[in-house]
């Protein structure tokens, strides 16, 4: 039922509606203006309701199934889940398109066009100028090109406004179909990559766009500006400059957006710093002579070019001068403006700059809307500078507070930028905040908002070890299992070494440590030998597993580790620490287990430990050995070593 009809009442029971017939009410409800007004009202109402509810950090994103067994808990799992779900939608759309004859039923009233197959245009299609206008409005570039070519073959004369709209579509998308707006996840995971791909010439020379431009007679200022902006957008800068000179020669006026596009590619047109700045000034003067008012796009284009001038001192002067002049004109900077300032002042090999502090004092607590595609680069860059350039945790908290002000989180960009943002924030807080404060933040954000990368998890493990927070090791191991980090040798080494160094006072925690160690052992034994990425079996890892098992009183498991060390010496990289073997030997002596003790001595000798003789004497003094066992021990460490140790003991008496 339509919104306006629903508001009229329930009806009279005879099929009629109070206040008019059903047809009259239906006509009112389907009026485009009324529907638009209703949509605006509903949108404002939803925004107001949403503003009263804060973010639930304990819940996963709504796009995942509400089932703990189906919610992905690793970065690759989240990406795979989201893109797989979207891939299923694309497959369904493909089936609907390929078998469109099966989907001609129309149950929705009024009809919802997005639910129906897209029309296919070929040489037999009956098309008109209205058809071309429709596909242009739908941003269907390939269909628009096909319809245009069909109209050209038929000799149809198109209006100049339609040609202009078609030209603008071609120039913006360079003749390629855009990613559909409903594929949100694909945009989320591909945006960063696509932005990097555009930093090269991709303009299609002598393509359909230039053909349409030549067909517009006489050539208008709008047509020239559209082609100029398309060439600069897709980095055909040489021909764009030629087109600009042609416009000047013919006296064709430019728009503000056309000037902005030229200023943005100034670094491709001039080599030196001074030459680039001079060209920017010339273009700005030309705008003033033409009576054009610069906007935030003009400011960002100039600052972007200045930010590419390297470590030159003039670049900072030019940037501040530009910002001051535009503020006098009443042009308020966007987040992209501040991003370009950060790039200008905070170079990797340059001196330390505190300009971010000044920027934050100016914009703190403000809510921003998107005004430039580069607005999404501000937060990730600011947090990177807080960590690597300034090492300032208070400033990092300010940036994070700004990100969560109003709808600013919409400007985080894509999944890649979001991941880098939290990576820098976690690394900075881990090294600067008190451990309790950091773990409180960790528990809040992980895993629903952010899943730490292996590098961040390594820093967290070291912080736990440094602060003696041994009770966190079992929890972090559980996180490592969930996040698919258990094949990282450095993480396994760090968590085992941390548990060995921090001997817990309680038996319960000691047992948990032993369980973690045995989980690692089980993974080592069960891993697929054909897997590309394998966890290497090293002596230090096995030695730490042995120590943790012995501390928990699990001597049989420690003996299994010893047998692996002895029988698979050619597979195990390195040797365990002497402390692990000595603890095992002492446990063997306490248990009167001579067989495993001699086995341990055999491994110590094979591994080349110079302390093997001392351990042999320890065994001989701690357990009553038979003559055959003494002989076997002497054969392992050498009779002269045994004799030397025995003589030293007598001399000590």
XYZ file of C-alpha atoms in Angstrom:
653
model
C 0.000 0.000 0.000
C 1.233 3.466 -0.835
C 2.207 5.887 1.936
C -0.384 8.540 1.153
C -3.166 5.979 0.808
C -2.250 4.465 4.168
C -2.540 7.869 5.830
C -6.140 8.351 4.569
C -7.719 5.704 6.829
C -8.856 2.119 6.864
C -11.709 2.431 4.342
C -15.489 2.135 4.549
C -15.735 -1.621 4.292
C -17.225 -1.537 0.782
C -14.016 -1.018 -1.123
C -14.303 2.763 -1.042
C -12.089 5.148 0.926
C -13.234 8.079 2.996
C -12.468 11.383 1.391
C -12.394 10.091 -2.203
C -12.186 7.077 -4.446
C -9.357 4.570 -4.338
C -8.233 5.697 -7.772
C -7.980 9.315 -6.647
C -5.952 8.366 -3.603
C -3.744 6.096 -5.723
C -3.091 8.960 -8.109
C -2.135 11.215 -5.214
C 0.158 8.559 -3.768
C 1.967 7.961 -7.020
C 2.642 11.631 -7.599
C 6.432 11.944 -7.901
C 6.615 15.086 -5.773
C 4.660 13.515 -2.925
C 6.803 10.389 -3.006
C 9.988 12.447 -2.906
C 8.713 14.506 0.018
C 7.708 11.342 1.848
C 11.142 9.806 1.236
C 12.836 12.919 2.622
C 10.638 12.839 5.732
C 11.343 9.152 6.272
C 15.070 9.721 5.791
C 15.162 12.511 8.369
C 13.153 10.401 10.802
C 15.540 7.460 10.417
C 18.560 9.722 10.892
C 17.050 11.159 14.069
C 16.387 7.683 15.454
C 19.869 6.480 14.510
C 21.489 9.429 16.284
C 19.988 8.265 19.598
C 21.687 4.870 19.423
C 25.432 4.522 19.936
C 27.597 1.895 18.321
C 27.419 -1.546 19.902
C 31.024 -2.699 20.184
C 29.966 -6.141 21.409
C 28.017 -6.978 18.260
C 29.385 -7.875 14.824
C 28.410 -5.969 11.708
C 24.797 -6.481 10.691
C 25.845 -7.938 7.332
C 26.965 -11.153 9.041
C 24.617 -13.930 10.119
C 23.557 -13.647 13.750
C 25.164 -16.956 14.649
C 28.471 -17.240 16.562
C 29.486 -20.213 14.433
C 28.975 -18.294 11.178
C 30.397 -14.894 12.139
C 33.865 -14.549 10.550
C 36.591 -13.797 13.076
C 39.624 -13.051 10.925
C 40.418 -10.332 8.405
C 40.522 -12.763 5.500
C 37.327 -14.388 6.773
C 35.468 -11.075 6.876
C 36.620 -10.194 3.387
C 35.762 -13.630 2.000
C 32.326 -13.657 3.643
C 31.362 -10.190 2.413
C 32.595 -10.676 -1.142
C 31.127 -14.191 -1.364
C 27.734 -12.897 -0.332
C 27.976 -10.162 -2.926
C 29.212 -12.653 -5.507
C 26.019 -14.621 -4.945
C 23.986 -11.494 -5.643
C 25.948 -10.896 -8.837
C 25.358 -14.504 -9.894
C 21.629 -14.081 -9.319
C 21.654 -10.871 -11.355
C 23.499 -12.654 -14.161
C 20.936 -15.470 -14.223
C 18.116 -12.931 -14.267
C 19.789 -11.104 -17.153
C 20.675 -14.196 -19.206
C 17.240 -15.783 -18.768
C 15.162 -12.630 -18.760
C 12.173 -14.382 -20.360
C 11.633 -16.285 -17.108
C 11.387 -13.103 -15.032
C 8.641 -11.105 -16.718
C 6.143 -11.330 -13.838
C 5.497 -8.001 -12.140
C 4.068 -8.338 -8.654
C 5.257 -4.998 -7.247
C 2.871 -2.079 -7.558
C 4.136 0.468 -8.377
C 6.726 -1.547 -10.318
C 10.296 -1.583 -9.002
C 12.522 -1.312 -12.023
C 15.633 -2.654 -10.281
C 13.933 -6.048 -9.872
C 13.521 -6.581 -13.601
C 16.107 -7.634 -16.189
C 17.905 -4.843 -17.969
C 16.860 -4.404 -21.591
C 19.353 -5.662 -24.159
C 20.052 -3.323 -27.056
C 21.144 -4.655 -30.433
C 20.706 -3.838 -34.112
C 17.063 -4.917 -34.012
C 16.148 -2.676 -31.073
C 13.792 0.237 -31.558
C 15.527 3.129 -29.834
C 14.853 6.848 -29.615
C 16.476 9.857 -28.030
C 14.408 9.205 -24.912
C 15.994 5.748 -24.711
C 19.424 7.341 -24.761
C 18.395 9.791 -22.049
C 17.168 6.926 -19.900
C 20.365 4.856 -20.084
C 22.405 8.009 -19.444
C 20.314 8.637 -16.339
C 20.872 5.025 -15.272
C 24.661 5.527 -15.671
C 24.815 2.540 -18.005
C 27.813 3.524 -20.118
C 27.976 0.498 -22.417
C 24.235 0.645 -23.142
C 24.476 4.378 -23.799
C 27.259 3.809 -26.328
C 25.237 1.082 -28.062
C 22.075 3.187 -28.223
C 24.030 6.201 -29.502
C 25.592 4.138 -32.290
C 22.170 2.742 -33.247
C 20.752 6.254 -33.436
C 23.694 7.365 -35.571
C 23.066 4.515 -38.018
C 19.402 5.481 -38.239
C 20.398 9.071 -38.923
C 18.554 10.399 -35.879
C 19.344 14.009 -35.002
C 20.011 14.386 -31.290
C 19.515 17.539 -29.284
C 22.604 19.363 -28.055
C 21.596 18.838 -24.424
C 21.460 15.060 -24.909
C 24.845 15.045 -26.618
C 26.275 17.122 -23.787
C 24.929 14.731 -21.146
C 26.304 11.766 -23.080
C 29.698 13.443 -23.442
C 29.893 14.148 -19.711
C 29.053 10.520 -18.936
C 31.776 9.254 -21.287
C 34.399 11.678 -19.992
C 33.742 10.885 -16.354
C 33.838 7.099 -16.738
C 36.218 7.001 -19.732
C 33.764 4.861 -21.680
C 33.750 2.047 -19.086
C 30.842 0.816 -17.005
C 30.897 1.961 -13.400
C 30.737 -0.448 -10.494
C 27.020 -0.699 -9.575
C 26.075 1.298 -6.511
C 24.391 -1.670 -4.860
C 27.695 -3.609 -4.728
C 28.687 -1.962 -1.470
C 31.147 -4.610 -0.287
C 33.057 -4.687 -3.547
C 33.451 -0.929 -3.341
C 34.549 -1.232 0.310
C 37.297 -3.727 -0.478
C 38.366 -2.363 -3.889
C 38.338 1.399 -3.449
C 41.954 1.731 -2.300
C 43.281 -0.437 -5.126
C 41.285 1.396 -7.788
C 42.549 4.753 -6.497
C 46.135 3.587 -6.930
C 45.400 2.285 -10.434
C 44.261 5.732 -11.591
C 47.685 7.329 -11.114
C 48.574 6.725 -14.766
C 47.255 7.619 -18.200
C 44.082 5.655 -18.849
C 42.317 8.008 -21.266
C 41.102 6.300 -24.452
C 42.540 8.371 -27.272
C 40.225 8.888 -30.261
C 37.476 7.067 -28.426
C 33.730 7.589 -28.389
C 34.057 10.668 -26.159
C 36.150 12.535 -28.718
C 33.794 11.422 -31.503
C 30.801 12.847 -29.628
C 32.743 16.049 -28.928
C 33.442 16.552 -32.642
C 29.757 15.958 -33.434
C 28.684 18.948 -31.333
C 28.465 21.858 -33.764
C 29.245 24.515 -32.938
C 31.533 23.419 -30.109
C 30.274 24.889 -26.865
C 32.102 25.885 -23.723
C 30.371 23.067 -21.835
C 31.600 20.494 -24.380
C 35.166 21.791 -24.232
C 35.161 21.790 -20.432
C 33.722 18.265 -20.241
C 36.419 16.896 -22.561
C 39.132 18.837 -20.734
C 38.024 17.500 -17.354
C 37.821 13.968 -18.713
C 41.372 14.103 -20.057
C 42.793 15.481 -16.815
C 40.787 13.007 -14.737
C 42.324 10.132 -16.673
C 45.776 11.742 -16.934
C 45.952 12.583 -20.635
C 47.565 15.844 -19.520
C 49.440 16.768 -22.710
C 46.336 16.770 -24.891
C 44.367 18.455 -22.102
C 46.859 21.329 -22.151
C 46.606 21.537 -25.941
C 42.834 21.705 -25.596
C 43.205 24.473 -23.005
C 45.398 26.503 -25.365
C 42.883 25.942 -28.164
C 40.107 27.270 -25.934
C 42.158 30.363 -25.116
C 42.896 30.923 -28.807
C 39.192 30.663 -29.696
C 38.082 32.687 -26.687
C 36.062 29.815 -25.190
C 35.455 30.450 -21.454
C 36.285 27.776 -18.882
C 34.334 26.791 -15.797
C 35.729 26.712 -12.267
C 35.793 22.901 -12.357
C 37.814 22.937 -15.594
C 40.401 25.238 -14.027
C 40.474 23.012 -10.933
C 41.240 19.963 -13.058
C 44.152 21.751 -14.745
C 45.586 22.955 -11.435
C 45.426 19.403 -10.094
C 47.707 18.067 -12.859
C 50.171 20.962 -12.797
C 52.911 18.672 -11.505
C 52.617 16.682 -14.770
C 52.915 19.822 -16.896
C 55.935 21.511 -15.294
C 59.166 20.100 -13.874
C 60.572 22.534 -11.309
C 58.962 23.741 -8.098
C 58.949 27.396 -9.112
C 57.633 26.585 -12.578
C 54.725 24.614 -11.095
C 53.853 27.392 -8.686
C 54.045 29.984 -11.439
C 51.610 27.959 -13.544
C 49.198 27.680 -10.597
C 49.307 31.447 -10.163
C 48.703 31.983 -13.879
C 45.643 29.735 -13.818
C 44.261 31.455 -10.712
C 44.784 34.874 -12.319
C 42.985 33.642 -15.451
C 40.064 32.546 -13.270
C 39.911 35.990 -11.657
C 39.960 37.745 -15.036
C 37.089 35.565 -16.187
C 35.145 36.457 -13.038
C 35.045 32.907 -11.680
C 34.807 32.343 -7.933
C 37.221 29.645 -6.657
C 35.802 26.918 -4.436
C 37.097 24.185 -2.147
C 37.983 22.135 -5.231
C 40.306 24.922 -6.368
C 41.941 25.019 -2.936
C 42.436 21.256 -2.827
C 43.812 21.126 -6.364
C 46.420 23.770 -5.527
C 47.365 22.141 -2.211
C 47.615 18.711 -3.848
C 50.104 20.032 -6.386
C 52.091 21.824 -3.677
C 52.246 18.600 -1.638
C 54.135 16.915 -4.517
C 56.973 19.449 -4.430
C 59.143 17.348 -2.111
C 61.258 18.719 0.728
C 61.572 22.184 -0.761
C 61.088 24.945 1.827
C 59.065 26.920 -0.703
C 56.396 24.220 -0.680
C 55.468 24.975 2.936
C 55.377 28.693 2.193
C 53.184 28.146 -0.866
C 50.803 25.898 1.105
C 50.295 28.369 3.950
C 49.942 31.268 1.521
C 47.308 29.380 -0.469
C 45.335 28.455 2.642
C 45.389 32.047 3.912
C 44.256 33.503 0.576
C 41.346 31.105 0.228
C 40.205 31.772 3.775
C 40.058 35.461 2.912
C 37.762 34.490 0.038
C 35.509 32.607 2.447
C 36.485 29.131 1.201
C 36.480 26.716 4.141
C 38.995 23.845 3.854
C 37.787 20.255 3.726
C 39.523 17.248 5.270
C 41.362 16.770 1.978
C 42.872 20.254 2.393
C 44.310 19.256 5.759
C 45.492 15.951 4.300
C 47.529 17.796 1.670
C 48.955 20.076 4.371
C 50.078 17.023 6.333
C 51.753 15.619 3.227
C 53.532 18.924 2.667
C 54.846 19.461 6.198
C 55.376 15.912 7.489
C 57.763 14.164 5.142
C 59.241 10.798 6.058
C 62.826 12.078 5.936
C 62.098 15.664 6.846
C 62.105 17.496 10.176
C 59.386 16.906 12.746
C 56.379 19.176 12.295
C 53.550 19.815 14.763
C 51.095 21.113 12.182
C 48.685 18.284 13.024
C 48.346 19.737 16.533
C 47.318 23.084 15.038
C 44.889 21.419 12.636
C 43.230 19.411 15.411
C 42.817 22.490 17.598
C 40.931 24.096 14.698
C 38.649 21.198 13.690
C 38.186 19.335 16.978
C 34.552 18.421 17.633
C 33.349 19.279 14.125
C 31.293 17.033 11.884
C 32.320 16.879 8.228
C 30.657 15.829 4.999
C 32.416 14.524 1.914
C 33.549 17.334 -0.397
C 36.566 15.767 -2.092
C 37.514 12.137 -2.856
C 40.740 12.656 -0.892
C 38.782 13.528 2.269
C 38.969 9.835 3.109
C 42.765 10.022 3.400
C 42.850 12.433 6.343
C 42.168 10.140 9.292
C 44.495 7.333 8.251
C 47.291 9.828 7.534
C 46.747 11.708 10.796
C 46.930 8.507 12.847
C 50.061 7.421 10.995
C 51.695 10.732 11.937
C 50.593 10.373 15.569
C 52.420 7.059 15.720
C 55.468 7.412 13.495
C 56.081 11.162 13.249
C 55.066 12.616 16.617
C 54.605 9.547 18.852
C 51.848 11.414 20.687
C 49.124 9.323 22.318
C 47.046 12.336 23.430
C 46.901 13.595 19.864
C 45.924 10.104 18.724
C 43.006 10.084 21.162
C 41.928 13.483 19.756
C 42.003 12.164 16.188
C 40.004 9.110 17.241
C 37.443 11.291 19.020
C 37.066 13.387 15.861
C 36.578 10.245 13.781
C 33.671 9.211 16.020
C 32.056 12.676 15.999
C 28.785 12.904 14.084
C 28.998 11.017 10.799
C 32.750 11.461 10.413
C 33.253 7.695 10.438
C 31.794 7.700 6.929
C 35.055 9.371 5.877
C 37.292 6.516 7.047
C 37.489 5.447 3.396
C 37.687 1.748 2.673
C 38.659 -1.449 4.478
C 42.351 -0.940 3.718
C 42.443 2.550 5.248
C 40.384 1.439 8.243
C 42.789 -1.420 8.906
C 45.863 0.850 8.704
C 44.181 3.436 10.942
C 43.554 0.964 13.760
C 46.925 -0.697 13.240
C 48.686 2.594 13.948
C 46.375 3.437 16.855
C 46.845 0.042 18.533
C 50.622 0.103 18.067
C 50.886 3.595 19.562
C 48.656 2.876 22.558
C 50.391 -0.436 23.206
C 53.740 1.318 23.593
C 52.590 4.466 25.426
C 49.489 3.799 27.532
C 49.451 1.899 30.851
C 48.856 -1.758 30.135
C 45.453 -1.805 31.867
C 44.227 1.121 29.757
C 45.417 -0.516 26.558
C 43.770 -3.862 27.371
C 40.503 -2.084 28.137
C 40.640 -0.544 24.667
C 41.675 -3.914 23.197
C 38.681 -5.661 24.772
C 36.380 -2.951 23.442
C 37.531 -2.995 19.822
C 38.538 -6.628 19.234
C 37.221 -8.550 17.321
C 34.057 -6.830 16.058
C 35.633 -3.515 15.079
C 39.246 -4.466 14.445
C 41.225 -7.687 14.181
C 44.920 -7.155 14.989
C 47.399 -8.067 12.299
C 50.304 -10.384 13.255
C 52.613 -7.395 13.734
C 50.255 -5.785 16.249
C 49.666 -9.090 18.026
C 53.435 -9.445 18.390
C 53.619 -6.045 20.101
C 50.733 -6.977 22.400
C 52.480 -10.213 23.430
C 55.663 -8.319 24.202
C 53.713 -5.775 26.256
C 52.116 -8.604 28.252
C 55.545 -10.126 28.852
C 57.074 -6.779 29.824
C 54.278 -5.928 32.267
C 54.121 -9.392 33.792
C 50.414 -9.715 32.953
C 50.734 -13.473 32.651
C 46.996 -14.062 33.043
C 46.500 -12.555 29.548
C 48.528 -15.212 27.723
C 45.738 -17.854 27.515
C 43.244 -15.238 26.271
C 45.689 -13.961 23.637
C 46.363 -17.519 22.487
C 42.624 -17.992 22.049
C 42.537 -14.807 19.958
C 45.472 -16.027 17.868
C 43.598 -19.254 17.114
C 40.455 -17.354 16.128
C 42.376 -14.820 14.016
C 44.329 -17.513 12.096
C 47.682 -16.395 13.508
C 48.838 -19.816 14.667
C 51.059 -20.342 11.626
C 53.245 -17.346 12.507
C 56.521 -18.624 13.927
C 57.411 -15.316 15.575
C 54.089 -15.200 17.452
C 54.397 -18.812 18.599
C 57.953 -18.167 19.778
C 56.943 -14.984 21.625
C 53.974 -16.449 23.475
C 55.897 -19.564 24.538
C 58.919 -17.555 25.645
C 56.662 -15.167 27.578
C 54.937 -18.008 29.426
C 58.307 -19.585 30.265
C 59.736 -16.325 31.615
C 56.614 -15.575 33.695
C 56.143 -18.595 35.930
C 52.635 -18.315 37.424
C 52.080 -18.677 41.169
C 48.843 -20.655 40.839
C 48.406 -24.212 39.647
C 45.347 -23.242 37.612
C 47.280 -20.771 35.457
C 50.190 -23.215 35.192
C 47.778 -25.806 33.805
C 46.421 -23.256 31.298
C 49.960 -22.488 30.141
C 50.593 -26.194 29.650
C 47.376 -26.519 27.651
C 48.452 -23.666 25.354
C 51.840 -25.317 24.889
C 50.248 -28.658 24.061
C 47.861 -27.015 21.596
C 50.936 -25.694 19.792
C 52.506 -29.164 19.858
C 49.312 -30.681 18.452
C 49.265 -28.136 15.642
C 52.885 -28.909 14.797
C 52.141 -32.605 14.589
C 48.878 -32.279 12.648
C 49.795 -29.632 10.060
C 49.493 -30.581 6.409
C 52.895 -31.173 4.839
C 51.573 -29.991 1.467
C 50.412 -26.651 2.814
C 52.228 -23.677 1.357
C 52.702 -21.874 4.661
C 53.814 -24.192 7.448
C 54.836 -23.556 11.033
C 58.480 -24.540 11.281
C 59.406 -26.945 14.046
C 62.324 -25.371 15.936
C 64.329 -26.435 18.952
C 63.458 -23.365 21.074
C 59.720 -23.929 20.486
C 59.910 -27.587 21.506
C 62.095 -26.723 24.491
C 59.549 -24.193 25.770
C 56.731 -26.713 25.263
C 58.730 -29.181 27.323
C 59.277 -26.687 30.168
C 55.593 -25.733 30.367
C 54.490 -29.370 30.403
C 56.996 -30.217 33.151
C 55.884 -27.268 35.278
C 52.333 -28.608 35.113
C 53.577 -32.056 36.146
C 52.849 -33.654 32.777
C 56.014 -35.711 32.421
C 54.699 -38.124 29.714
C 54.036 -35.249 27.290
C 57.477 -33.783 27.933
C 58.946 -37.208 27.182
C 57.105 -37.252 23.833
C 58.709 -33.917 22.956
C 62.137 -35.327 23.872
C 61.623 -38.309 21.575
C 60.749 -36.003 18.689
C 63.875 -33.949 19.373
C 66.004 -37.069 19.356
C 64.465 -38.997 16.457
C 63.837 -36.059 14.101
C 66.986 -34.015 14.592
C 67.245 -33.584 10.816
C 63.811 -31.901 10.734
C 64.064 -29.731 13.843
C 65.807 -26.397 13.324
C 68.148 -25.485 16.162
C 68.269 -26.941 19.651
C 66.297 -26.162 22.818
C 67.768 -24.180 25.653
C 69.880 -26.038 28.190
C 67.388 -25.063 30.912
C 64.692 -27.181 29.237
C 66.900 -30.270 29.055
C 68.184 -29.780 32.599
C 64.614 -29.478 33.940
C 63.676 -32.664 32.095
C 66.699 -34.477 33.498
C 65.912 -33.336 37.044
C 62.336 -34.567 36.610
C 63.639 -37.922 35.367
C 65.852 -38.160 38.444
C 62.938 -37.285 40.727
C 60.803 -39.973 39.029
C 63.679 -42.521 38.983
C 63.198 -42.762 35.210
C 66.693 -43.773 34.118
C 65.640 -44.701 30.572
C 64.412 -41.215 29.677
C 67.303 -39.652 31.576
C 69.861 -41.532 29.472
C 67.864 -40.631 26.370
C 68.096 -36.978 27.412
C 71.867 -37.342 27.900
C 72.189 -38.885 24.451
C 70.434 -35.885 22.888
C 72.552 -33.391 24.866
C 75.701 -35.033 23.559
C 74.441 -35.230 19.968
C 73.404 -31.564 20.100
C 76.900 -30.603 21.231
C 76.132 -29.126 24.652
C 79.455 -28.691 26.535
C 77.556 -29.107 29.812
C 76.725 -32.732 28.982
C 79.395 -34.008 31.399
C 77.963 -31.993 34.285
C 74.490 -33.311 33.543
C 75.847 -36.858 33.433
C 77.421 -36.425 36.851
C 74.124 -34.983 38.109
C 72.363 -38.098 36.884
C 74.962 -40.421 38.399
C 74.747 -38.682 41.769
C 70.962 -38.429 41.788
C 69.986 -41.995 40.870
C 71.524 -45.334 41.729
C 72.658 -46.726 38.375
C 73.455 -50.299 37.484
C 76.852 -51.163 36.052
C 75.382 -51.460 32.566
C 73.718 -48.031 32.882
C 76.984 -46.468 34.090
C 78.769 -48.021 31.130
C 76.097 -46.737 28.739
C 76.350 -43.264 30.243
C 80.135 -43.349 29.938
C 79.840 -44.350 26.296
C 77.556 -41.362 25.687
C 79.589 -38.596 27.322
C 82.984 -40.320 27.284
C 84.701 -42.301 30.051
C 87.360 -39.613 30.456
C 84.652 -37.031 31.146
C 83.066 -39.262 33.750
C 86.468 -39.928 35.322
C 87.294 -36.220 35.294
C 84.021 -35.321 36.987
C 84.463 -38.087 39.557
C 88.032 -36.940 40.355
C 86.795 -33.372 40.726
C 84.149 -34.538 43.181
C 86.731 -36.436 45.289
C 89.044 -33.419 45.279
C 86.202 -31.244 46.470
C 85.748 -33.524 49.445
